[in-house]
CSV table of C-alpha atoms in Angstrom, one decimal:
chain,number,residue,atom,x,y,z
A,56,MET,CA,103.5,104.8,103.5
A,57,THR,CA,104.7,105.5,100.1
A,58,SER,CA,103.6,108.4,100.8
A,59,HIS,CA,100.6,106.5,102.0
A,60,THR,CA,99.0,108.6,97.8
A,61,GLN,CA,95.2,106.0,97.8
A,62,SER,CA,93.7,107.0,95.5
A,63,SER,CA,97.0,106.8,94.2
A,64,THR,CA,100.7,107.6,95.5
A,65,HIS,CA,102.3,107.2,99.1
A,66,THR,CA,106.3,106.9,100.6
A,67,GLY,CA,109.7,105.4,100.5
A,68,PRO,CA,112.9,106.3,99.2
A,69,ARG,CA,112.6,108.2,95.7
A,70,HIS,CA,115.4,107.4,93.2
A,71,LEU,CA,114.8,110.4,91.0
A,72,ARG,CA,117.4,112.7,90.0
A,73,ALA,CA,117.5,116.3,91.7
A,74,ALA,CA,117.0,118.3,88.6
A,75,ALA,CA,113.9,116.2,87.8
A,76,ILE,CA,112.6,116.8,91.3
A,77,VAL,CA,113.1,120.4,90.8
A,78,ILE,CA,111.1,120.6,87.7
A,79,ALA,CA,108.3,118.3,89.0
A,80,ALA,CA,107.9,120.8,92.0
A,81,ALA,CA,108.0,123.9,89.7
A,82,THR,CA,105.5,122.4,87.5
A,83,ALA,CA,103.2,121.3,90.5
A,84,ALA,CA,103.4,124.8,92.0
A,85,ALA,CA,102.5,126.4,88.4
A,86,LEU,CA,99.5,123.9,88.6
A,87,LEU,CA,98.2,124.6,92.1
A,88,ALA,CA,96.3,127.4,90.9
A,89,GLY,CA,93.9,125.0,89.4
A,90,CYS,CA,93.7,122.8,92.5
A,91,SER,CA,90.2,122.7,94.2
A,92,ASP,CA,90.7,125.0,97.2
A,93,SER,CA,88.7,126.3,100.5
A,94,SER,CA,90.1,129.2,102.4
A,95,ASP,CA,89.3,130.7,105.7
A,96,SER,CA,87.6,129.5,108.9
A,97,SER,CA,84.4,131.2,107.8
A,98,SER,CA,83.8,128.6,104.9
A,99,SER,CA,80.8,126.7,105.5
A,100,PRO,CA,81.2,122.8,105.6
A,101,SER,CA,79.5,122.3,102.4
A,102,SER,CA,81.8,124.6,100.7
A,103,SER,CA,84.8,123.5,102.5
A,104,SER,CA,84.4,119.8,101.7
A,105,ASP,CA,84.9,120.5,97.9
A,106,SER,CA,88.5,120.1,98.2
A,107,SER,CA,88.2,116.6,99.6
A,108,LYS,CA,85.8,115.5,96.9
A,109,GLY,CA,88.4,117.0,94.4
A,110,LYS,CA,86.0,119.2,92.5
A,111,PRO,CA,87.6,121.4,90.1
A,112,LYS,CA,87.3,125.2,90.3
A,113,ASP,CA,88.0,127.9,88.1
A,114,PRO,CA,91.8,128.6,88.8
A,115,LEU,CA,91.0,132.5,88.2
A,116,ALA,CA,88.2,132.4,90.8
A,117,ALA,CA,90.6,131.1,93.4
A,118,PRO,CA,92.6,133.7,94.6
A,119,PRO,CA,96.1,133.0,96.2
A,120,ALA,CA,96.2,132.4,100.0
A,121,ALA,CA,96.8,135.5,102.0
A,122,SER,CA,99.8,135.8,104.1
A,123,ASP,CA,98.1,134.9,107.4
A,124,THR,CA,96.5,131.7,106.0
A,125,VAL,CA,97.9,128.4,106.8
A,126,VAL,CA,98.0,126.2,103.5
A,127,VAL,CA,97.3,122.6,104.3
A,128,GLY,CA,98.2,120.3,101.4
A,129,SER,CA,98.0,116.4,100.7
A,130,ASN,CA,99.7,113.7,98.5
A,131,ASN,CA,97.3,112.0,96.1
A,132,PHE,CA,95.7,109.4,98.1
A,133,ALA,CA,92.5,109.0,100.1
A,134,GLU,CA,94.2,108.7,103.6
A,135,SER,CA,96.6,111.9,102.9
A,136,VAL,CA,93.4,113.9,101.9
A,137,LEU,CA,91.7,112.7,105.2
A,138,LEU,CA,94.8,113.6,107.2
A,139,MET,CA,94.8,117.1,105.6
A,140,ASP,CA,91.2,117.5,106.5
A,141,VAL,CA,91.8,116.4,110.1
A,142,TYR,CA,94.9,118.8,110.8
A,143,GLY,CA,93.3,121.5,108.7
A,144,GLU,CA,89.9,121.5,110.4
A,145,ALA,CA,91.6,121.6,114.0
A,146,LEU,CA,93.3,124.9,113.1
A,147,LYS,CA,90.0,126.2,111.7
A,148,ALA,CA,88.3,125.4,115.0
A,149,LYS,CA,90.8,127.5,116.7
A,150,GLY,CA,90.0,130.6,114.5
A,151,ILE,CA,93.1,130.0,112.1
A,152,LYS,CA,92.6,130.7,108.4
A,153,VAL,CA,93.2,127.6,106.4
A,154,SER,CA,93.5,127.1,102.6
A,155,TYR,CA,93.4,123.3,101.3
A,156,LYS,CA,95.7,122.1,98.3
A,157,PRO,CA,94.7,118.4,98.4
A,158,ASP,CA,95.6,115.7,95.9
A,159,ILE,CA,98.8,117.3,94.8
A,160,GLY,CA,100.6,114.3,93.8
A,161,THR,CA,103.6,112.1,95.2
A,162,ARG,CA,106.4,113.0,97.6
A,163,GLU,CA,108.8,113.9,94.7
A,164,ILE,CA,106.5,116.8,94.2
A,165,THR,CA,105.0,117.8,97.6
A,166,TYR,CA,108.3,117.8,99.5
A,167,GLY,CA,109.5,120.9,97.1
A,168,LEU,CA,106.4,122.6,97.6
A,169,VAL,CA,106.7,122.7,101.2
A,170,LYS,CA,110.2,123.6,100.9
A,171,ASN,CA,109.5,126.7,98.7
A,172,GLY,CA,106.7,127.9,101.1
A,173,THR,CA,103.7,127.1,98.7
A,174,ILE,CA,102.5,124.3,101.4
A,175,THR,CA,102.7,125.3,104.8
A,176,VAL,CA,101.7,121.9,106.6
A,177,LEU,CA,101.8,118.4,105.1
A,178,PRO,CA,100.8,115.3,107.0
A,179,GLU,CA,103.8,113.0,106.5
A,180,PHE,CA,104.8,109.6,107.3
A,181,ASN,CA,108.2,109.8,109.1
A,182,GLY,CA,110.1,106.5,108.5
A,183,SER,CA,108.9,106.7,104.8
A,184,LEU,CA,110.0,110.4,104.4
A,185,LEU,CA,113.1,109.6,105.9
A,186,SER,CA,113.7,106.8,103.6
A,187,TYR,CA,113.0,109.4,100.8
A,188,LEU,CA,115.8,111.7,102.2
A,189,ASP,CA,118.3,108.9,103.1
A,190,LYS,CA,117.9,105.5,101.7
A,191,THR,CA,120.4,104.2,104.2
A,192,ALA,CA,118.5,105.3,107.2
A,193,ALA,CA,117.6,102.2,109.6
A,194,PRO,CA,116.0,104.0,112.8
A,195,THR,CA,114.9,101.6,115.6
A,196,SER,CA,112.4,104.0,117.4
A,197,VAL,CA,110.1,106.8,116.4
A,198,GLU,CA,112.4,109.1,118.2
A,199,GLU,CA,115.3,108.2,116.2
A,200,ALA,CA,113.3,108.6,113.1
A,201,THR,CA,112.6,112.1,114.1
A,202,ALA,CA,115.8,112.9,115.0
A,203,ALA,CA,117.3,111.6,111.8
A,204,LEU,CA,114.6,113.6,109.8
A,205,LYS,CA,115.2,116.9,111.4
A,206,ALA,CA,118.9,116.4,110.5
A,207,LYS,CA,118.2,115.5,106.8
A,208,LEU,CA,115.4,118.0,106.0
A,209,ASP,CA,115.9,121.1,104.3
A,210,PRO,CA,116.8,124.2,106.7
A,211,ALA,CA,113.4,125.7,105.5
A,212,LEU,CA,111.6,123.0,107.2
A,213,THR,CA,110.8,121.2,110.5
A,214,MET,CA,108.8,118.4,111.9
A,215,LEU,CA,106.0,118.6,114.4
A,216,ASP,CA,105.2,116.0,117.3
A,217,PRO,CA,104.5,112.5,115.7
A,218,ALA,CA,101.4,110.7,116.1
A,219,ALA,CA,101.0,107.0,117.5
A,220,ALA,CA,98.9,106.6,114.2
A,221,GLU,CA,100.9,104.3,111.8
A,222,ASP,CA,100.4,103.4,108.2
A,223,LYS,CA,103.1,101.5,106.3
A,224,ASP,CA,103.5,100.3,102.8
A,225,SER,CA,103.0,96.3,102.9
A,226,VAL,CA,103.3,93.5,100.6
A,227,THR,CA,99.7,92.0,100.5
A,228,VAL,CA,98.2,89.1,98.4
A,229,ASN,CA,94.8,88.3,97.6
A,230,ALA,CA,92.7,85.4,99.1
A,231,ALA,CA,93.3,83.1,96.2
A,232,THR,CA,96.9,83.6,96.1
A,233,ALA,CA,97.2,83.0,99.7
A,234,ALA,CA,95.3,79.9,99.6
A,235,LYS,CA,97.4,78.7,96.3
A,236,TYR,CA,100.7,79.1,98.0
A,237,HIS,CA,99.8,78.4,101.8
A,238,LEU,CA,100.5,82.3,102.7
A,239,THR,CA,98.8,83.5,106.3
A,240,ASN,CA,99.3,86.7,108.4
A,241,GLN,CA,102.4,84.9,109.8
A,242,SER,CA,104.0,84.5,106.6
A,243,THR,CA,106.8,86.6,105.5
A,244,ILE,CA,107.7,88.3,102.4
A,245,ALA,CA,110.6,85.7,102.0
A,246,ASP,CA,107.8,82.9,101.7
A,247,LEU,CA,106.4,84.8,98.7
A,248,ALA,CA,109.9,85.3,97.1
A,249,LYS,CA,109.9,81.5,96.8
A,250,VAL,CA,107.1,81.7,94.1
A,251,GLY,CA,108.0,85.1,92.8
A,252,ALA,CA,108.5,84.0,89.3
A,253,GLN,CA,105.0,82.9,89.1
A,254,ILE,CA,103.4,86.2,90.3
A,255,THR,CA,102.5,89.6,88.9
A,256,MET,CA,103.1,92.7,91.4
A,257,GLY,CA,100.8,95.6,91.4
A,258,GLY,CA,101.7,99.3,92.9
A,259,SER,CA,102.7,102.8,91.8
A,260,SER,CA,105.3,103.7,89.3
A,261,GLU,CA,107.4,105.1,92.3
A,262,PHE,CA,107.0,101.7,94.2
A,263,GLN,CA,109.1,100.1,91.3
A,264,THR,CA,112.2,102.2,91.7
A,265,ARG,CA,112.3,102.9,95.5
A,266,GLN,CA,114.1,101.3,98.1
A,267,GLN,CA,111.1,100.9,100.1
A,268,GLY,CA,109.8,99.0,96.8
A,269,LEU,CA,110.7,96.5,94.4
A,270,VAL,CA,114.8,97.6,95.0
A,271,GLY,CA,114.6,96.5,98.5
A,272,LEU,CA,112.3,93.6,98.2
A,273,LYS,CA,114.9,92.2,95.8
A,274,ALA,CA,117.9,93.1,98.2
A,275,LEU,CA,116.5,92.0,101.4
A,276,TYR,CA,114.0,89.3,100.7
A,277,GLY,CA,115.2,88.1,96.9
A,278,LEU,CA,111.5,88.8,95.7
A,279,VAL,CA,111.6,89.3,92.0
A,280,PRO,CA,108.2,89.2,90.5
A,281,LYS,CA,107.4,87.8,87.2
A,282,SER,CA,106.2,91.2,86.0
A,283,TYR,CA,105.1,94.4,87.6
A,284,LYS,CA,101.9,96.3,86.8
A,285,ARG,CA,102.0,99.9,87.3
A,286,LEU,CA,98.5,101.2,89.1
A,287,ASP,CA,98.3,103.6,91.8
A,288,ALA,CA,99.9,103.9,95.3
A,289,GLY,CA,97.5,101.7,97.3
A,290,GLY,CA,94.6,103.3,95.9
A,291,PRO,CA,91.5,101.9,94.0
A,292,LEU,CA,93.2,100.8,90.9
A,293,THR,CA,95.7,98.5,93.1
A,294,VAL,CA,92.7,97.1,95.3
A,295,ALA,CA,90.7,96.4,92.1
A,296,ALA,CA,93.7,94.8,90.4
A,297,LEU,CA,94.3,92.6,93.7
A,298,LYS,CA,90.7,91.8,93.9
A,299,ASN,CA,90.2,90.6,90.4
A,300,ASN,CA,93.4,88.7,90.5
A,301,ASP,CA,94.7,90.8,87.9
A,302,VAL,CA,98.0,91.2,90.0
A,303,GLN,CA,98.7,88.6,92.9
A,304,ALA,CA,100.5,90.8,95.1
A,305,ALA,CA,100.4,94.7,95.8
A,306,ASP,CA,101.7,97.4,97.7
A,307,VAL,CA,98.9,98.2,99.9
A,308,PHE,CA,98.8,100.4,102.9
A,309,SER,CA,98.8,98.7,106.4
A,310,THR,CA,95.5,100.8,107.4
A,311,ASP,CA,93.7,100.4,104.3
A,312,ALA,CA,89.9,99.3,104.7
A,313,SER,CA,90.3,97.1,101.9
A,314,VAL,CA,92.4,94.7,103.6
A,315,ALA,CA,89.6,93.1,106.0
A,316,ARG,CA,86.9,93.8,103.5
A,317,GLU,CA,88.3,91.6,100.6
A,318,LYS,CA,90.2,89.2,102.8
A,319,PHE,CA,93.6,90.1,101.7
A,320,VAL,CA,96.6,88.6,103.5
A,321,VAL,CA,99.5,91.1,104.6
A,322,LEU,CA,102.8,89.4,104.9
A,323,GLN,CA,105.2,90.1,107.6
A,324,ASP,CA,108.3,92.2,107.3
A,325,PRO,CA,110.8,90.9,109.7
A,326,LYS,CA,113.7,92.8,108.0
A,327,LYS,CA,111.7,96.3,108.4
A,328,LEU,CA,111.8,97.2,104.8
A,329,PHE,CA,109.1,99.4,105.5
A,330,GLY,CA,110.2,100.5,109.0
A,331,PHE,CA,108.4,103.2,111.0
A,332,ALA,CA,105.5,105.3,109.2
A,333,ASN,CA,103.8,107.3,112.0
A,334,VAL,CA,101.8,110.1,110.8
A,335,GLN,CA,104.0,113.4,111.5
A,336,PRO,CA,103.2,117.0,110.1
A,337,MET,CA,106.1,118.6,108.0
A,338,VAL,CA,105.9,122.2,108.1
A,339,SER,CA,107.8,125.4,106.9
A,340,LYS,CA,109.8,126.4,109.8
A,341,THR,CA,108.9,129.9,109.9
A,342,ALA,CA,105.2,130.2,108.6
A,343,LEU,CA,103.3,128.9,111.8
A,344,SER,CA,102.5,130.8,115.0
A,345,PRO,CA,103.2,129.1,118.2
A,346,ASP,CA,99.3,128.7,118.4
A,347,ALA,CA,99.0,126.7,115.2
A,348,ILE,CA,101.9,124.6,116.2
A,349,ALA,CA,100.1,123.8,119.5
A,350,VAL,CA,97.1,123.0,117.6
A,351,LEU,CA,98.8,120.4,115.2
A,352,ASN,CA,100.7,118.8,118.0
A,353,ALA,CA,97.5,118.5,120.1
A,354,VAL,CA,95.9,116.7,117.1
A,355,SER,CA,98.8,114.1,116.9
A,356,ALA,CA,98.7,113.5,120.4
A,357,LYS,CA,95.1,112.2,120.1
A,358,LEU,CA,95.7,110.3,116.7
A,359,ASP,CA,96.3,106.5,117.1
A,360,THR,CA,96.1,103.5,114.6
A,361,THR,CA,92.9,102.3,115.9
A,362,SER,CA,91.4,106.0,115.4
A,363,LEU,CA,93.0,106.2,111.9
A,364,LEU,CA,91.6,102.7,110.8
A,365,ASP,CA,88.1,103.9,111.8
A,366,LEU,CA,88.6,107.0,109.9
A,367,ASP,CA,89.6,105.3,106.7
A,368,ASP,CA,86.8,102.8,107.1
A,369,GLN,CA,84.3,105.7,107.5
A,370,VAL,CA,85.9,107.3,104.1
A,371,GLN,CA,86.8,104.4,102.0
A,372,ASN,CA,84.1,101.8,102.9
A,373,GLN,CA,81.4,103.7,104.1
A,374,LYS,CA,82.0,106.5,101.6
A,375,LYS,CA,81.5,109.3,103.9
A,376,ASP,CA,83.2,112.7,103.0
A,377,PRO,CA,86.5,113.2,104.6
A,378,ARG,CA,85.9,116.4,105.8
A,379,ASP,CA,82.7,115.6,107.9
A,380,VAL,CA,84.7,112.5,109.2
A,381,ALA,CA,87.5,114.6,110.3
A,382,GLN,CA,85.3,117.5,111.9
A,383,ALA,CA,83.3,114.6,113.8
A,384,TRP,CA,86.4,113.0,115.0
A,385,LEU,CA,88.0,116.2,116.3
A,386,LYS,CA,84.6,116.9,118.0
A,387,SER,CA,84.8,113.4,119.8
A,388,VAL,CA,88.4,114.1,121.2
A,389,GLY,CA,87.8,117.6,122.3
A,390,LEU,CA,89.7,119.5,119.6
A,391,SER,CA,86.9,121.4,118.0
């Protein structure tokens, strides 16, 4: 998922110059002290939920994480924050000290922060991360995606086990647009391309320049919208614009609770532009103990798409706190 970031930015190849990425990562690292943060396993549920809600704290009152603390981060979208809580709370349940850094930004920033050790664990989406690292990659299975990722990752990083849960970018239209152009859930992106000159599309600024975005949509399907509105990555701005018909099509994540709620229509992607997007933790290779790795892999073994859809619904539609939702799910599957 472009890089799944919800509400704000999520996945796909990033066509930013290397120097810009380094600068962005360095800037984000400097700002992380100001991110909301909860620390060790002794934190109360009420205090630990602050990071999920994005409540700012005085950076001078938030000491840096201890060397034995696992720092779990997220990109800047709701599902990424939820997954941060799921994996982080599983670690805490086993007595491992955890510090949270939610809502950091897009993959252009977070990849560098895991690489330099600022973040220990970042729940990622394998196909989207691979597309970011290698825009020519076209894996035909989750196993191929994982192998290709490990070959392309910085030597300081590795991927843990992938989950069955998957969340992709998608080209989604609102009900009015679907009715006007006779589009259904069986229609493809190519069908929308026939009327591309009549629609405005919305999404993150990154989606506008990514291969898993407008670049690939034009190359594979000939989809060139009349205009593009920069919003967020499948987040509330995008959903509201699509609902209000300010845009007629948008990049919406496939597990987003708004699809069913607003009767949006997700178009088929037969050419697999958005490929695989299984949840898979990216971690600092030397910063985790074998016990911590085992805990994270156990979470991935339990997390499937149906579960993720339900968790997203609780957070996005029912407005439950993501930390509470994560803790309840972990308990339900015997991981707390």
